[in-house]
Amino acid sequence: MIKLINQSIRQTILWSVVAGVLYPVVMTIFAQVAFHNQANGSLVEKDGKIIGSALLAQQFQGTNYFWPRPSACSYGTGPSGIAASSGSNLGPTSGSLYTNVQNNIAAFISGNNLPTNTVVPADMVFASASGLDPHISPEAARLQISRVAASRGMSEDKIKALVDQFTEPPQWGFLGQARVNVLLLNVALDRAQAGTKKAETGAPSKG
Amino acid sequence: MTTIEIIQIVLFFGLGIALTPPVGRFMYKVYTGEKTFLHPIFHPIEKVIYRLTGIDPNEEMTWLKYFWAVLMFATVGFVVDMAIFMTQQWLPLNPQKLPNCSWHLAFMQAWSFTCNADWQSYAGETTMSYFSQIFAIMVHQFLSGASGLAVLVAVGRALKRASVKSIGNFWADLTRGMLYFVMPLCVLWTIPLAWQGVPQTFKPYQTAQLMEPYTTQVQATDAKGNNVTTNIQLVLQAPKLDAKGQPVMTNGVAAMVDVPQVDAKGAPIMTNVPVMVDAKVETQPIPLGGVACFEAIKQLFTNGGGWYNVNSAHPFENPTPLTNFLELLAIIVVPMAQVYMFGLLVGNKKHAWTLFSVMLALFFLSFAGAWYFESQPNPVTGNALANMEGKEQRIGVMNSVLWGTSCTAIDNGSVNSMHDSYMPLAGMMPLWNILVGEMLFGGIGCGMYCMLFHVIITVFIAGLMIGRTPEYLGKKLDAWVATWAVIGVLIPNAACLLPTALAVEIPQGLSSMANNGPHGLTEVLYCFGEAANNNGSAFAGLNANTPFYNIGAGIVIWIGRFIPIISILAIVGRLASKKTVEASSGTLPTHGWTFGLTLAGVICIVAALTFFPALCLGPIVEHGLMLAGRMF
């Protein structure tokens, strides 16, 4: 028995070194070299500041931005710093789920000035699993176009082109679902508008 | 049901089945010490490891000694884990300055990871330091998986032997498995995950400046840091009802009315409420870590304990549909291959393919059932939308359900959607997979040897029906074998049901439920069901980070791990010491349709007899109430 304990301890130490030090260190070096951006969290920068990760949703409520899916964890933020990723975990017969669903539908319809009989896409009605789902369905993005266009004073065609540009089809044509990355789309929106303004102010004035 | 979905399902099952023979044969070669293409590099290392850890790989162990080795190894792991969890704030690699875990959380998690259960009652990104994630969790995901596989190898080897008392050497099985199989496979899987966006760094969490800062409310604190409260009358909101008792809707929203609460005498009920003040939120933390290398071992060796709270639903653990597919494939590839390896070890491939087919059929049925029920509209929320509550857009309903049933049929326990928000009968399918004993391929090693209990019971019952001495793989089965087989099945089942019954009787159990009505019972049953069967998924609404659930689940996990191991080792130890008898015309074949169907029947009847009442009170009654539009 003493021998077994001795062997157990020595095996535990040995594998802690192999699987706990060697393996992660080698994989980290490999990932940092080969896939530097992904390995560090796919960060999105603007003017040298980190403004988010391409893989994590952020809260957008302003009329000039596209809105992400409802989150049960405030998109991982909170006054105390971090909030753990989380779904709502509400069951199908939950009264709270019923209330949330009705509120989300109403908020989306009134916020986007849609006809009251609009079928709101399921992804905007139900909270995501992680609370950080960076994507919405292409349908949910399309329904927001005219509101964003009106709020920014940009043409709907221009914004529709951007939405199309950021719509990812199922990966390799057959994996997963079509989706639009909200944060990247919103960053592109800001850039497009800034570009337009620059072009307008930079244009020679007539008369 | 779209074409894309069918393609993904066919590809998933097809690739799993196609990989079974080559991977299974490779495992067989590794464990029997035959030469593989990795031999030139790893054979010298293997010898060094034996020398460093004081092991003679040729020393044979009896079944009891083998069991002690497995148990001792896990116990040492448990002690190390518990120590790390309870001291992590003083240990290195803790850039977020996360505090020590409570003793009951440490107790539960230490058993959870050393028993390959990986049930988690904490949120990874806000609880565990990098040091804990790597040394206490990831290392033991490797070791618990390799231990389970070692037990299965010993079982297969012993069944092939005759008239000997020994069943092999645990340390040699463990070392060979880790070195030639587990580690290389994890390296192979890490690469595409890192490519697709799973972080792999040990830098501190990043902080992003929100593009749209927002204001929220927090409780005011006084100068001493105490919360400030004020005493007011309790007012509750309730849906406004019309004369018929139906909720009044305005603009599609249930109208709410304030109802000031009064007690029986008409006096207002007073309550202390916190004083709230505005707080501006301008940043979003971006939790990082060595997630890619962690993810590989978590998915491949039926661990399932995630780096983040929501496991593989988190965009960092599972960023694209491709990673979703690869992680799904990782769930099934080794568990499927282990059946083939078992067939090679006992020298009866026909028997292995029969078991394989039974497992596959029952697994597929559970998936099909869950997908069907999850696609039905929910009359309570009153719209015909797909149930995207607790699901991710890139993954969708079909892949969520496929994962949900895979990770429970296969004892993996990772999730990519919130099972708690499934439709009642769709949520029952993962629960059913857990309750039948997680052996529809099952966990690494443990799924296969739990299946053997049922095989032995089937052989016994069939033998009794036709009046012959039951034989399995050329060995006559006796009362010792039957007794241990029944122990191996019944004790984990009892360890699931009894704590569930206790939890719904006492306030410590009831107060953790997130949902009311029958759904609450399902949450608790799911909790102890997965603890008893060493799964790690959850109806995550249940707040399990309480002394009651942590201690209870920790003990149940221990029972669910080691009672089956001692039972199967006792059985094969007995069988190895017996003479092999040649199959005669009177021998009941353990392959083919007759045996397969009987086995499937035994599996379903054992589980149904044990759990049908509990399932009726949970998901089944909830389904009925949901159809009637009842909410809680």
Tab-separated table of N, CA, C and O in Angstrom, chain B residues 463-520:
chain	number	residue	atom	x	y	z
B	463	GLY	N	-30.159	-16.762	-20.178
B	463	GLY	CA	-29.804	-18.110	-19.748
B	463	GLY	C	-30.910	-18.730	-18.911
B	463	GLY	O	-31.272	-19.900	-19.081
B	464	LEU	N	-31.475	-17.914	-18.029
B	464	LEU	CA	-32.555	-18.411	-17.182
B	464	LEU	C	-33.777	-18.783	-18.022
B	464	LEU	O	-34.446	-19.777	-17.776
B	465	MET	N	-34.047	-17.975	-19.053
B	465	MET	CA	-35.251	-18.201	-19.853
B	465	MET	C	-35.167	-19.522	-20.617
B	465	MET	O	-36.164	-20.210	-20.775
B	466	ILE	N	-33.958	-19.865	-21.102
B	466	ILE	CA	-33.860	-21.100	-21.882
B	466	ILE	C	-33.267	-22.236	-21.051
B	466	ILE	O	-33.035	-23.324	-21.560
B	467	GLY	N	-33.014	-21.965	-19.783
B	467	GLY	CA	-32.601	-23.027	-18.885
B	467	GLY	C	-31.202	-23.551	-19.130
B	467	GLY	O	-30.957	-24.749	-19.136
B	468	ARG	N	-30.251	-22.641	-19.382
B	468	ARG	CA	-28.867	-23.077	-19.549
B	468	ARG	C	-27.953	-22.277	-18.627
B	468	ARG	O	-28.301	-21.181	-18.197
B	469	THR	N	-26.771	-22.823	-18.379
B	469	THR	CA	-25.802	-22.069	-17.595
B	469	THR	C	-25.374	-20.866	-18.425
B	469	THR	O	-24.958	-21.018	-19.559
B	470	PRO	N	-25.501	-19.671	-17.865
B	470	PRO	CA	-25.103	-18.505	-18.656
B	470	PRO	C	-23.591	-18.472	-18.884
B	470	PRO	O	-22.816	-18.686	-17.950
B	471	GLU	N	-23.200	-18.211	-20.119
B	471	GLU	CA	-21.789	-18.096	-20.465
B	471	GLU	C	-21.573	-16.757	-21.145
B	471	GLU	O	-22.409	-16.299	-21.906
B	472	TYR	N	-20.398	-16.144	-20.854
B	472	TYR	CA	-20.058	-14.904	-21.546
B	472	TYR	C	-18.606	-15.001	-21.992
B	472	TYR	O	-17.710	-15.188	-21.159
B	473	LEU	N	-18.385	-14.906	-23.284
B	473	LEU	CA	-17.052	-14.971	-23.874
B	473	LEU	C	-16.294	-16.204	-23.387
B	473	LEU	O	-15.119	-16.146	-23.039
B	474	GLY	N	-17.006	-17.326	-23.329
B	474	GLY	CA	-16.355	-18.588	-22.986
B	474	GLY	C	-16.161	-18.803	-21.501
B	474	GLY	O	-15.446	-19.714	-21.095
B	475	LYS	N	-16.760	-17.945	-20.672
B	475	LYS	CA	-16.631	-18.121	-19.232
B	475	LYS	C	-18.017	-18.341	-18.636
B	475	LYS	O	-18.966	-17.631	-18.981
B	476	LYS	N	-18.100	-19.338	-17.740
B	476	LYS	CA	-19.381	-19.569	-17.061
B	476	LYS	C	-19.586	-18.490	-16.005
B	476	LYS	O	-18.695	-18.186	-15.213
B	477	LEU	N	-20.763	-17.888	-15.992
B	477	LEU	CA	-21.059	-16.847	-15.000
B	477	LEU	C	-21.659	-17.497	-13.763
B	477	LEU	O	-22.508	-18.375	-13.863
B	478	ASP	N	-21.225	-17.006	-12.582
B	478	ASP	CA	-21.773	-17.564	-11.342
B	478	ASP	C	-22.412	-16.462	-10.503
B	478	ASP	O	-22.545	-15.320	-10.946
B	479	ALA	N	-22.786	-16.839	-9.288
B	479	ALA	CA	-23.516	-15.901	-8.431
B	479	ALA	C	-22.666	-14.670	-8.098
B	479	ALA	O	-23.178	-13.548	-8.030
B	480	TRP	N	-21.368	-14.862	-7.903
B	480	TRP	CA	-20.461	-13.737	-7.607
B	480	TRP	C	-20.550	-12.680	-8.704
B	480	TRP	O	-20.702	-11.484	-8.441
B	481	VAL	N	-20.483	-13.146	-9.943
B	481	VAL	CA	-20.506	-12.226	-11.076
B	481	VAL	C	-21.840	-11.490	-11.139
B	481	VAL	O	-21.889	-10.262	-11.288
B	482	ALA	N	-22.928	-12.252	-10.995
B	482	ALA	CA	-24.254	-11.624	-11.085
B	482	ALA	C	-24.444	-10.610	-9.966
B	482	ALA	O	-24.981	-9.515	-10.185
B	483	THR	N	-23.971	-10.953	-8.769
B	483	THR	CA	-24.136	-10.043	-7.632
B	483	THR	C	-23.423	-8.721	-7.898
B	483	THR	O	-23.999	-7.643	-7.720
B	484	TRP	N	-22.168	-8.817	-8.341
B	484	TRP	CA	-21.418	-7.578	-8.581
B	484	TRP	C	-22.018	-6.783	-9.730
B	484	TRP	O	-21.994	-5.550	-9.704
B	485	ALA	N	-22.561	-7.461	-10.739
B	485	ALA	CA	-23.177	-6.736	-11.856
B	485	ALA	C	-24.371	-5.920	-11.362
B	485	ALA	O	-24.560	-4.756	-11.748
B	486	VAL	N	-25.159	-6.542	-10.482
B	486	VAL	CA	-26.329	-5.827	-9.971
B	486	VAL	C	-25.899	-4.674	-9.061
B	486	VAL	O	-26.471	-3.582	-9.113
B	487	ILE	N	-24.842	-4.903	-8.264
B	487	ILE	CA	-24.326	-3.803	-7.430
B	487	ILE	C	-23.894	-2.642	-8.313
B	487	ILE	O	-24.211	-1.478	-8.057
B	488	GLY	N	-23.185	-2.968	-9.378
B	488	GLY	CA	-22.671	-1.929	-10.274
B	488	GLY	C	-23.767	-1.109	-10.920
B	488	GLY	O	-23.572	0.050	-11.255
B	489	VAL	N	-24.948	-1.703	-11.082
B	489	VAL	CA	-26.058	-0.959	-11.688
B	489	VAL	C	-26.876	-0.231	-10.620
B	489	VAL	O	-27.227	0.939	-10.767
B	490	LEU	N	-27.162	-0.941	-9.532
B	490	LEU	CA	-28.145	-0.401	-8.590
B	490	LEU	C	-27.600	0.693	-7.679
B	490	LEU	O	-28.299	1.656	-7.388
B	491	ILE	N	-26.351	0.550	-7.214
B	491	ILE	CA	-25.850	1.538	-6.250
B	491	ILE	C	-25.808	2.942	-6.853
B	491	ILE	O	-26.310	3.889	-6.240
B	492	PRO	N	-25.252	3.138	-8.076
B	492	PRO	CA	-25.300	4.492	-8.646
B	492	PRO	C	-26.729	5.004	-8.822
B	492	PRO	O	-26.988	6.201	-8.604
B	493	ASN	N	-27.662	4.113	-9.194
B	493	ASN	CA	-29.047	4.567	-9.343
B	493	ASN	C	-29.617	5.030	-8.013
B	493	ASN	O	-30.287	6.061	-7.923
B	494	ALA	N	-29.337	4.258	-6.957
B	494	ALA	CA	-29.803	4.670	-5.636
B	494	ALA	C	-29.138	5.970	-5.229
B	494	ALA	O	-29.765	6.859	-4.645
B	495	ALA	N	-27.860	6.123	-5.587
B	495	ALA	CA	-27.128	7.342	-5.225
B	495	ALA	C	-27.656	8.542	-5.986
B	495	ALA	O	-27.373	9.680	-5.628
B	496	CYS	N	-28.424	8.318	-7.038
B	496	CYS	CA	-29.078	9.422	-7.736
B	496	CYS	C	-30.415	9.749	-7.094
B	496	CYS	O	-30.721	10.897	-6.800
B	497	LEU	N	-31.220	8.706	-6.854
B	497	LEU	CA	-32.604	8.955	-6.435
B	497	LEU	C	-32.716	9.393	-4.974
B	497	LEU	O	-33.513	10.275	-4.649
B	498	LEU	N	-31.935	8.777	-4.086
B	498	LEU	CA	-32.100	9.100	-2.663
B	498	LEU	C	-31.757	10.564	-2.351
B	498	LEU	O	-32.544	11.245	-1.694
B	499	PRO	N	-30.615	11.085	-2.837
B	499	PRO	CA	-30.348	12.511	-2.568
B	499	PRO	C	-31.374	13.431	-3.219
B	499	PRO	O	-31.700	14.486	-2.680
B	500	THR	N	-31.905	13.031	-4.390
B	500	THR	CA	-32.945	13.853	-5.024
B	500	THR	C	-34.160	13.928	-4.112
B	500	THR	O	-34.722	15.006	-3.885
B	501	ALA	N	-34.548	12.761	-3.564
B	501	ALA	CA	-35.693	12.734	-2.657
B	501	ALA	C	-35.426	13.600	-1.435
B	501	ALA	O	-36.291	14.349	-0.977
B	502	LEU	N	-34.189	13.530	-0.928
B	502	LEU	CA	-33.843	14.345	0.241
B	502	LEU	C	-33.899	15.832	-0.109
B	502	LEU	O	-34.449	16.649	0.635
B	503	ALA	N	-33.353	16.181	-1.285
B	503	ALA	CA	-33.248	17.595	-1.654
B	503	ALA	C	-34.612	18.258	-1.775
B	503	ALA	O	-34.757	19.441	-1.447
B	504	VAL	N	-35.616	17.513	-2.240
B	504	VAL	CA	-36.920	18.155	-2.399
B	504	VAL	C	-37.706	18.144	-1.092
B	504	VAL	O	-38.849	18.600	-1.053
B	505	GLU	N	-37.104	17.630	-0.023
B	505	GLU	CA	-37.771	17.650	1.274
B	505	GLU	C	-37.250	18.773	2.161
B	505	GLU	O	-37.927	19.196	3.095
B	506	ILE	N	-36.027	19.204	1.954
B	506	ILE	CA	-35.420	20.142	2.909
B	506	ILE	C	-35.157	21.494	2.255
B	506	ILE	O	-34.941	21.575	1.042
B	507	PRO	N	-35.207	22.567	3.038
B	507	PRO	CA	-35.041	23.912	2.468
B	507	PRO	C	-33.684	24.099	1.777
B	507	PRO	O	-33.601	24.800	0.770
B	508	GLN	N	-32.612	23.445	2.289
B	508	GLN	CA	-31.296	23.590	1.655
B	508	GLN	C	-31.329	23.093	0.218
B	508	GLN	O	-30.576	23.564	-0.631
B	509	GLY	N	-32.193	22.092	-0.028
B	509	GLY	CA	-32.303	21.574	-1.388
B	509	GLY	C	-33.204	22.440	-2.242
B	509	GLY	O	-32.889	22.759	-3.385
B	510	LEU	N	-34.342	22.857	-1.670
B	510	LEU	CA	-35.350	23.583	-2.458
B	510	LEU	C	-34.902	24.984	-2.836
B	510	LEU	O	-35.230	25.475	-3.908
B	511	SER	N	-34.123	25.623	-1.945
B	511	SER	CA	-33.827	27.042	-2.161
B	511	SER	C	-32.919	27.268	-3.360
B	511	SER	O	-32.805	28.390	-3.833
B	512	SER	N	-32.263	26.218	-3.862
B	512	SER	CA	-31.340	26.410	-4.986
B	512	SER	C	-32.028	26.383	-6.337
B	512	SER	O	-31.412	26.695	-7.347
B	513	MET	N	-33.290	25.974	-6.378
B	513	MET	CA	-33.949	25.824	-7.680
B	513	MET	C	-34.163	27.179	-8.346
B	513	MET	O	-34.513	28.153	-7.691
B	514	ALA	N	-33.960	27.224	-9.660
B	514	ALA	CA	-34.163	28.474	-10.386
B	514	ALA	C	-35.572	28.551	-10.953
B	514	ALA	O	-36.092	29.627	-11.174
B	515	ASN	N	-36.169	27.405	-11.224
B	515	ASN	CA	-37.498	27.388	-11.823
B	515	ASN	C	-38.489	26.732	-10.867
B	515	ASN	O	-38.130	25.811	-10.131
B	516	ASN	N	-39.708	27.190	-10.901
B	516	ASN	CA	-40.733	26.613	-10.043
B	516	ASN	C	-41.451	25.485	-10.773
B	516	ASN	O	-41.232	25.257	-11.947
B	517	GLY	N	-42.351	24.821	-10.044
B	517	GLY	CA	-43.158	23.770	-10.653
B	517	GLY	C	-42.321	22.533	-10.926
B	517	GLY	O	-41.229	22.365	-10.380
B	518	PRO	N	-42.824	21.658	-11.805
B	518	PRO	CA	-42.112	20.393	-12.069
B	518	PRO	C	-40.708	20.605	-12.604
B	518	PRO	O	-39.849	19.758	-12.438
B	519	HIS	N	-40.467	21.752	-13.232
B	519	HIS	CA	-39.141	22.005	-13.786
B	519	HIS	C	-38.073	22.027	-12.689
B	519	HIS	O	-36.931	21.615	-12.904
B	520	GLY	N	-38.460	22.492	-11.510
B	520	GLY	CA	-37.521	22.519	-10.382
B	520	GLY	C	-37.078	21.120	-9.998
B	520	GLY	O	-35.903	20.872	-9.720
